[in-house]
CSV table of C-alpha atoms in Angstrom, one decimal:
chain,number,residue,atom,x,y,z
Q,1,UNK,CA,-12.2,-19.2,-30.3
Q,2,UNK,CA,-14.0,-19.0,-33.9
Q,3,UNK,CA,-10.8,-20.9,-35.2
Q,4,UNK,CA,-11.5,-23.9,-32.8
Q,5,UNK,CA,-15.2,-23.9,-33.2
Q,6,UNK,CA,-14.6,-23.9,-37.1
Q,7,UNK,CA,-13.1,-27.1,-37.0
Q,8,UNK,CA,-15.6,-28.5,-34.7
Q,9,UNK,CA,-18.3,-27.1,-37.4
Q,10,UNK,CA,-16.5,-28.1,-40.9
Q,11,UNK,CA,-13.6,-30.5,-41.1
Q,12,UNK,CA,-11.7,-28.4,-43.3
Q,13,UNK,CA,-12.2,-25.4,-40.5
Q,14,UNK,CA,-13.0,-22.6,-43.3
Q,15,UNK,CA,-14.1,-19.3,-41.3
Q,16,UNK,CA,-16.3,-19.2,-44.4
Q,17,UNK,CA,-18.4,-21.7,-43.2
Q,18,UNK,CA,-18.8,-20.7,-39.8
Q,19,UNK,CA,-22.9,-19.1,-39.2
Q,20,UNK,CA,-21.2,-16.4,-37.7
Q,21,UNK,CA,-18.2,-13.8,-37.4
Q,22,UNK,CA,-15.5,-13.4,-34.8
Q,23,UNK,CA,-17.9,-9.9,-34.3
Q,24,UNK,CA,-20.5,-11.9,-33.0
Q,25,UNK,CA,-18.2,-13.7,-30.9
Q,26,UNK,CA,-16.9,-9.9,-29.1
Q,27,UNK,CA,-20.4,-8.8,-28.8
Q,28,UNK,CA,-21.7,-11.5,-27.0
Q,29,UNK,CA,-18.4,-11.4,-24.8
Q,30,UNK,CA,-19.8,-7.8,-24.3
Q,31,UNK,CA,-23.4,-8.5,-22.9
Q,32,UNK,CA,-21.7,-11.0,-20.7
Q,33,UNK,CA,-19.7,-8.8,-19.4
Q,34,UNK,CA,-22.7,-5.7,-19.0
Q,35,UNK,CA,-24.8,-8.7,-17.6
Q,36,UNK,CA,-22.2,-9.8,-15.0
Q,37,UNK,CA,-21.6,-6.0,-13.8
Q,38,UNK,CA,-24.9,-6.0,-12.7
Q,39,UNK,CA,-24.6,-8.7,-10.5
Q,40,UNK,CA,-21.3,-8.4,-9.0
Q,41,UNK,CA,-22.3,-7.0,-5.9
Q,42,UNK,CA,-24.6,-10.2,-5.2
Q,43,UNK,CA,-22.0,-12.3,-6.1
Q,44,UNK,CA,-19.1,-9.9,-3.7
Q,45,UNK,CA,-21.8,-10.3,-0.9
Q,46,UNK,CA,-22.2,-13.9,-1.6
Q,47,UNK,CA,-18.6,-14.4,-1.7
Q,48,UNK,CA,-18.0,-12.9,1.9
Q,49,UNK,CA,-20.8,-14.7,3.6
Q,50,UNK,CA,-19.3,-18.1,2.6
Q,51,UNK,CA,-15.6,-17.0,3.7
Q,52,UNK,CA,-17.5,-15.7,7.0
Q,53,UNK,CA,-19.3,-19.9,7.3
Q,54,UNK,CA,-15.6,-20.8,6.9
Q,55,UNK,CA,-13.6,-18.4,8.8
Q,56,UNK,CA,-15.7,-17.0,12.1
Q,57,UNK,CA,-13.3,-14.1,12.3
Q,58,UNK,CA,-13.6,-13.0,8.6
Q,59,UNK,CA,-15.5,-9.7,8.8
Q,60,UNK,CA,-17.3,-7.2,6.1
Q,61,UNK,CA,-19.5,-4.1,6.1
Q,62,UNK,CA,-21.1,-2.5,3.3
Q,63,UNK,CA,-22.5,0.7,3.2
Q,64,UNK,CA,-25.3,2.2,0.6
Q,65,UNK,CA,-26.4,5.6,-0.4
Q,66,UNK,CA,-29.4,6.5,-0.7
Q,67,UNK,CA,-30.0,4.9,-4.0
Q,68,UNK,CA,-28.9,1.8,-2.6
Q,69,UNK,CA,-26.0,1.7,-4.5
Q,70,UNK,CA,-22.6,0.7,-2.6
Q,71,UNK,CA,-20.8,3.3,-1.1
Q,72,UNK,CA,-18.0,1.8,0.5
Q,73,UNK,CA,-17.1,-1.7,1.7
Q,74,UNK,CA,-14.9,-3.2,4.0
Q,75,UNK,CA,-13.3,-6.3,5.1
Q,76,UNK,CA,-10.9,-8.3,6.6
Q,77,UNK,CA,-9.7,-12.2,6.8
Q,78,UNK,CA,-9.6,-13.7,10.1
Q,79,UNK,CA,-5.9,-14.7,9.9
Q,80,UNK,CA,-5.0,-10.6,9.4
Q,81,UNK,CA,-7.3,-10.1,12.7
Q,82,UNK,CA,-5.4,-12.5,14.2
Q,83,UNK,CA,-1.9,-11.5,13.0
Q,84,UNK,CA,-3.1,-8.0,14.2
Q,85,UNK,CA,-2.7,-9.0,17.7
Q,86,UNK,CA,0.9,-9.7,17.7
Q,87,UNK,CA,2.1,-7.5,15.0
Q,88,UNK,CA,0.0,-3.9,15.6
Q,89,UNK,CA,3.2,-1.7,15.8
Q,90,UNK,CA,3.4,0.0,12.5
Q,91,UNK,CA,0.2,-0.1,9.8
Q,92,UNK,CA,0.8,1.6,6.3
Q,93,UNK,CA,-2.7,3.0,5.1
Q,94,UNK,CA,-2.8,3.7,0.9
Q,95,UNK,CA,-5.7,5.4,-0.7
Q,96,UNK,CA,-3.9,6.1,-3.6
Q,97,UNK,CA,-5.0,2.6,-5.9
Q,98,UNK,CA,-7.5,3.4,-8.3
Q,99,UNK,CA,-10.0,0.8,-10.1
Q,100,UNK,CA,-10.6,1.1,-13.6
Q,101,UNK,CA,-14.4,0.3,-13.2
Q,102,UNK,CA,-16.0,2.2,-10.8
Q,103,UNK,CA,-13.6,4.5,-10.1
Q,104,UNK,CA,-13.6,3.9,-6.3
Q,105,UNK,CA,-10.2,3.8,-4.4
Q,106,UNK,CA,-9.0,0.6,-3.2
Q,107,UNK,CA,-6.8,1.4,0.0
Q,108,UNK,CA,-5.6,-1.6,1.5
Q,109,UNK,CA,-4.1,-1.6,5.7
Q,110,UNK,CA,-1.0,-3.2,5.3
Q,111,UNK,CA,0.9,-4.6,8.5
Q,112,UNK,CA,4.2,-6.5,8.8
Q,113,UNK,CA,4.8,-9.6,10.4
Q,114,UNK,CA,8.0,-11.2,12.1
Q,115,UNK,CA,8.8,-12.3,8.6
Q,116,UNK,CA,8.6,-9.0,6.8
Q,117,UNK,CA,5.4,-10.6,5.2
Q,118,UNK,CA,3.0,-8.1,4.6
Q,119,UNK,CA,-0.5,-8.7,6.1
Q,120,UNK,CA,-3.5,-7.2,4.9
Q,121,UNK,CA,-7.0,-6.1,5.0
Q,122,UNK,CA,-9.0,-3.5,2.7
Q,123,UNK,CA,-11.1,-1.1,2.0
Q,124,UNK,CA,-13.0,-0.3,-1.0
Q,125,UNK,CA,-15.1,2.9,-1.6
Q,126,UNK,CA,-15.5,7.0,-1.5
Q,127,UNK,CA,-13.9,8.4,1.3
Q,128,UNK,CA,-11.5,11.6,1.9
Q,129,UNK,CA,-10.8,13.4,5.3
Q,130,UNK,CA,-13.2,11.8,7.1
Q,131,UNK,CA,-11.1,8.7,7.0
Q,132,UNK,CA,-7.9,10.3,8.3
Q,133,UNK,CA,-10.0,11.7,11.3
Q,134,UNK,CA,-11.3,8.5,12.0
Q,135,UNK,CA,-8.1,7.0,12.1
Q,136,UNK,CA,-6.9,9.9,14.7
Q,137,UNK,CA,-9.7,9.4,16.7
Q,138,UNK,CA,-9.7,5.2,16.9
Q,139,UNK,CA,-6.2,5.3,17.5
Q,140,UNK,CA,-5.4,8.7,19.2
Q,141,UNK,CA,-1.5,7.9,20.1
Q,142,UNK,CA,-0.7,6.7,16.8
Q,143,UNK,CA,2.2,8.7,14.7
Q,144,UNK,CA,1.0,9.5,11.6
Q,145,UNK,CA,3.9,9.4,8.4
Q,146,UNK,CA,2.8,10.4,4.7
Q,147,UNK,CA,4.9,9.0,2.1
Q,148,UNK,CA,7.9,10.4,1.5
Q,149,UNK,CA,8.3,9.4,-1.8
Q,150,UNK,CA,5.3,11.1,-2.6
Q,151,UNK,CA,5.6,13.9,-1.3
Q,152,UNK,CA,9.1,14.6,-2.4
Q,153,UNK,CA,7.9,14.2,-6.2
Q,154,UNK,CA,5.1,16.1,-6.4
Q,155,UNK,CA,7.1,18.8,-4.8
Q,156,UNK,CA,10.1,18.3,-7.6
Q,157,UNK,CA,7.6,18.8,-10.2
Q,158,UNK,CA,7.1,22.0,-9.2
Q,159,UNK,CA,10.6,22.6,-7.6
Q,160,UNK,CA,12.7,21.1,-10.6
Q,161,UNK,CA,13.1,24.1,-12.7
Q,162,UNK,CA,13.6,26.1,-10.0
Q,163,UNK,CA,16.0,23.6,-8.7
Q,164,UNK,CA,17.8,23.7,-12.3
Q,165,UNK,CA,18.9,27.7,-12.2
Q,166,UNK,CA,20.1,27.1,-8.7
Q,167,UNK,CA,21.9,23.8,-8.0
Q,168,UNK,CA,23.2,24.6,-4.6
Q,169,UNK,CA,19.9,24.8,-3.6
Q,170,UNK,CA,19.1,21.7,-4.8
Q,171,UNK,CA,21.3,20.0,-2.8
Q,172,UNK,CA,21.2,22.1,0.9
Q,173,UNK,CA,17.5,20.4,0.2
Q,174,UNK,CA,18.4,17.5,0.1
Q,175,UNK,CA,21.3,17.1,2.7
Q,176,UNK,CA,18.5,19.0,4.9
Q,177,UNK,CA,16.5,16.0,4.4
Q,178,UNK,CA,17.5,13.1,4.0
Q,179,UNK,CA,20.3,13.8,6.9
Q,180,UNK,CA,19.3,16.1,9.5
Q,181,UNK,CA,19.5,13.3,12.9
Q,182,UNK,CA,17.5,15.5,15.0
Q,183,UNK,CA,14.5,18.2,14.6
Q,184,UNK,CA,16.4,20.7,16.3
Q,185,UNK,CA,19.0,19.9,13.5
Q,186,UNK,CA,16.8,19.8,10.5
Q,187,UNK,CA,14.8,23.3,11.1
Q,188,UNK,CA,17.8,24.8,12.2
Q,189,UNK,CA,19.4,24.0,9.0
Q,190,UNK,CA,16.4,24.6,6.8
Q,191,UNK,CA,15.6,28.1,8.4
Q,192,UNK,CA,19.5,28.9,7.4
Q,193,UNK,CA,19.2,27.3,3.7
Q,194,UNK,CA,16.0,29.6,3.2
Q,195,UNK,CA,17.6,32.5,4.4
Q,196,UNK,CA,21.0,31.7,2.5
Q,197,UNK,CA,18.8,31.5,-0.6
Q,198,UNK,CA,16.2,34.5,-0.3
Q,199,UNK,CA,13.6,31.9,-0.9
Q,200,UNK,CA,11.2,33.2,1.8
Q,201,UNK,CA,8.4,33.7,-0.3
Q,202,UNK,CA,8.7,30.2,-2.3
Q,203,UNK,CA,5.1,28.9,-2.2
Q,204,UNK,CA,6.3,25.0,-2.2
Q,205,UNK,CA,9.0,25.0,-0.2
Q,206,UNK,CA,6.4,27.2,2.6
Q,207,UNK,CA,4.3,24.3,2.1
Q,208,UNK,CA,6.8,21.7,2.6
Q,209,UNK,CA,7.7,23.3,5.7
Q,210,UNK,CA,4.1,23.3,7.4
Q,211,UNK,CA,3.7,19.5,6.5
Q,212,UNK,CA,7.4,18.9,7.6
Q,213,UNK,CA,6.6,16.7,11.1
Q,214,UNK,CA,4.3,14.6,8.6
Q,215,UNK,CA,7.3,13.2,6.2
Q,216,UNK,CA,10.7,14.6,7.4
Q,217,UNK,CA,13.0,11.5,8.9
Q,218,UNK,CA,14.3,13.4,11.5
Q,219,UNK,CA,10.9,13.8,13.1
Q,220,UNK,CA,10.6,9.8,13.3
Q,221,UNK,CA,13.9,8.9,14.9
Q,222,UNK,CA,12.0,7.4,17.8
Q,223,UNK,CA,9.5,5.7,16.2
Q,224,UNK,CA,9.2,2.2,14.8
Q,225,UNK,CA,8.6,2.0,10.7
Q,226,UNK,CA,10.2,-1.3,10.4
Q,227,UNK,CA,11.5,-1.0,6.3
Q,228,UNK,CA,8.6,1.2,5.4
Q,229,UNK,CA,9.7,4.3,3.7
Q,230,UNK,CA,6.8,4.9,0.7
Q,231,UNK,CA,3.6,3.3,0.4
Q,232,UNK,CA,5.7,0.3,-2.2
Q,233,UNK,CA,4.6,-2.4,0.4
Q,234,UNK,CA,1.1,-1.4,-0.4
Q,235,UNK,CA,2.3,-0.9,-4.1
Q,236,UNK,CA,3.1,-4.6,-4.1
Q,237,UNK,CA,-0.1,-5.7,-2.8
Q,238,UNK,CA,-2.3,-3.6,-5.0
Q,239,UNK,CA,-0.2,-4.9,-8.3
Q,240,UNK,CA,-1.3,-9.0,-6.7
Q,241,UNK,CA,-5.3,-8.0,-5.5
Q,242,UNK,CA,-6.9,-10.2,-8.6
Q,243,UNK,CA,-4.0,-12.6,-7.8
Q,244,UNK,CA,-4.1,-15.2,-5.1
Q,245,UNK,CA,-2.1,-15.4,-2.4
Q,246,UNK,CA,-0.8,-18.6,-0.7
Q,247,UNK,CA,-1.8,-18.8,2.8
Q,248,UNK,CA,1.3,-21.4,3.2
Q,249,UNK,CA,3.9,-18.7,3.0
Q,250,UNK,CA,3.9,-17.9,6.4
Q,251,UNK,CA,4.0,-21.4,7.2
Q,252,UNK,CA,6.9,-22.0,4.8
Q,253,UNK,CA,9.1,-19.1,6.5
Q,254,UNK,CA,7.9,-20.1,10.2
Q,255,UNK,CA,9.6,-23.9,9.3
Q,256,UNK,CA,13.0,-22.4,7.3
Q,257,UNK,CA,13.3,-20.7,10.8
Q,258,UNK,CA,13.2,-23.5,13.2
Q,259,UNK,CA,14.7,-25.6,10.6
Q,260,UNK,CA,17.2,-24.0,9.2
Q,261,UNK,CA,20.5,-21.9,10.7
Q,262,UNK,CA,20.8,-18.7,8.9
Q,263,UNK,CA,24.8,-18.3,8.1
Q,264,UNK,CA,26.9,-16.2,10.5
Q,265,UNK,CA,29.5,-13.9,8.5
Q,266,UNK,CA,31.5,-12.6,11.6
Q,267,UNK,CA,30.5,-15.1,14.7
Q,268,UNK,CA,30.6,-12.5,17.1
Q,269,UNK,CA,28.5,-12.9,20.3
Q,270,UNK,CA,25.6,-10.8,19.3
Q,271,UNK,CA,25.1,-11.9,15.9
Q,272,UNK,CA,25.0,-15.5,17.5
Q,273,UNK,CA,22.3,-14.1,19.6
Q,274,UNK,CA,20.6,-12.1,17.1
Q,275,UNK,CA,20.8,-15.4,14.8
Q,276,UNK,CA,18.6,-16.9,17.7
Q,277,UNK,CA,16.1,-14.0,18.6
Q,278,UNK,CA,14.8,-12.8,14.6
Q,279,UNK,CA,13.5,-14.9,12.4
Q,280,UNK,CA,15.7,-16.0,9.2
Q,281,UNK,CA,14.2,-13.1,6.7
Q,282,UNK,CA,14.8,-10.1,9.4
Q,283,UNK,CA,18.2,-11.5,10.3
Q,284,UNK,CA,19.2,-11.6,7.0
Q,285,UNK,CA,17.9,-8.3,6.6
């Protein structure tokens, strides 16, 4: 920047004849910046009342403190609301993005569609337990999955030297797991590792055990978690928030449906038919 303006000063663009430093230049970028942090929550609320003249299903709330000062806000575009309606089944839920400002979560509710397209709505704020019950109590016969992923890491941190001196173990975990089909198999099984093992009194793997219906596979056999296994979907979206997103992608995979045939590799009846029920990203799937 103080190159480009040096030229535009002197001719022969000497930084020596320049009335001021490239310091100047990164302080004043600096009381811009401590100016427009103090009104970014006019401009966020002006923001969401224009998308709410354009779009009479966009939808906000923000809460205050007593101080006045934001709590938590939330919102939601009217085409998510409207996607919502056809495509309610599964919802992944992550609290775990953190901004760098005001160190307030960011949890986006991600949904799927019929293209495997994620669809989206947010929530930005403090907010712990509370959230979870809420959740139970708006939607009471929902089944509730943690993140596997998760979970399985932050027990590893714990477990890996333990895992280390006994390798066996290591792995009757894992085949436990990751391949138990039913929950009569899995606690079966695990009940026989830990005795196998003496590892009765193991604080982690207790723990594991009392949160198993939360992130076990075998406990979700019946239920629908259409290629959600962690929270990457959300993962995804958090890595794009500051990004924009086309609104023409759906669009885009709605017409390479209808226009276009995906290929069949075995031409047997029911891949004909499947080819003709899913839409081309699911059938490919």
């Amino acid at each position: 920047m103080v190159q480009i303006l040096s030229l535009i000063h002197n001719k022969n663009g000497s930084l020596s004849s320049m009335p001021y430093l490239p310091a100047d230049v990164t302080n004043l970028k600096a009381k811009y910046r401590r100016e427009s942090k103090l009104a970014d929550i006019e401009a966020t609320i002006a923001y969401f009342d224009e998308k709410a003249k354009e779009d009479q299903d966009f939808f906000y709330r923000i809460r205050l403190d007593d101080e006045d000062r934001v709590r938590n806000m939330y919102w939601v575009d009217g085409a998510a609301r409207r996607a919502y309606k056809h495509f309610r089944d599964c919802i992944s839920f992550d609290a775990s993005y953190l901004t760098n400002m005001y160190k307030m979560p960011c949890a986006p509710f991600i949904g799927i569609n019929n293209h495997n397209q994620s669809l989206r709505s947010s929530d930005a704020g403090s907010f712990g337990m509370k959230t979870r019950m809420g959740i139970e109590e708006v939607f009471p016969l929902a089944v509730h999955r943690h993140c596997r992923w998760h979970i399985i890491k932050k027990a590893e941190e714990t477990l890996g030297p333990f895992f280390a001196d006994c390798p066996d173990l290591h792995k009757a975990f894992q085949l436990r797991v990751d391949h138990s089909l039913t929950v009569e198999e899995f606690e079966r099984s695990w009940m026989a590792m830990i005795e196998t093992y003496q590892v009765q009194d193991h604080e982690t793997l207790a723990s594991l055990w009392e949160k198993r219906m939360y992130w076990v596979p075998a406990y979700f056999m019946q239920c629908f978690f259409p290629f959600l296994q962690t929270i990457q979907r959300s993962e995804g979206f958090n890595a794009v928030l500051k990004r924009y997103v086309s609104p023409g992608s759906e669009l885009q995979q709605e017409a390479n449906t209808a226009l276009k045939q995906p290929k069949l590799l075995t031409h047997l009846p029911m891949e004909r038919q499947m080819s003709k029920i899913y839409t081309n990203m699911i059938f490919n799937k």
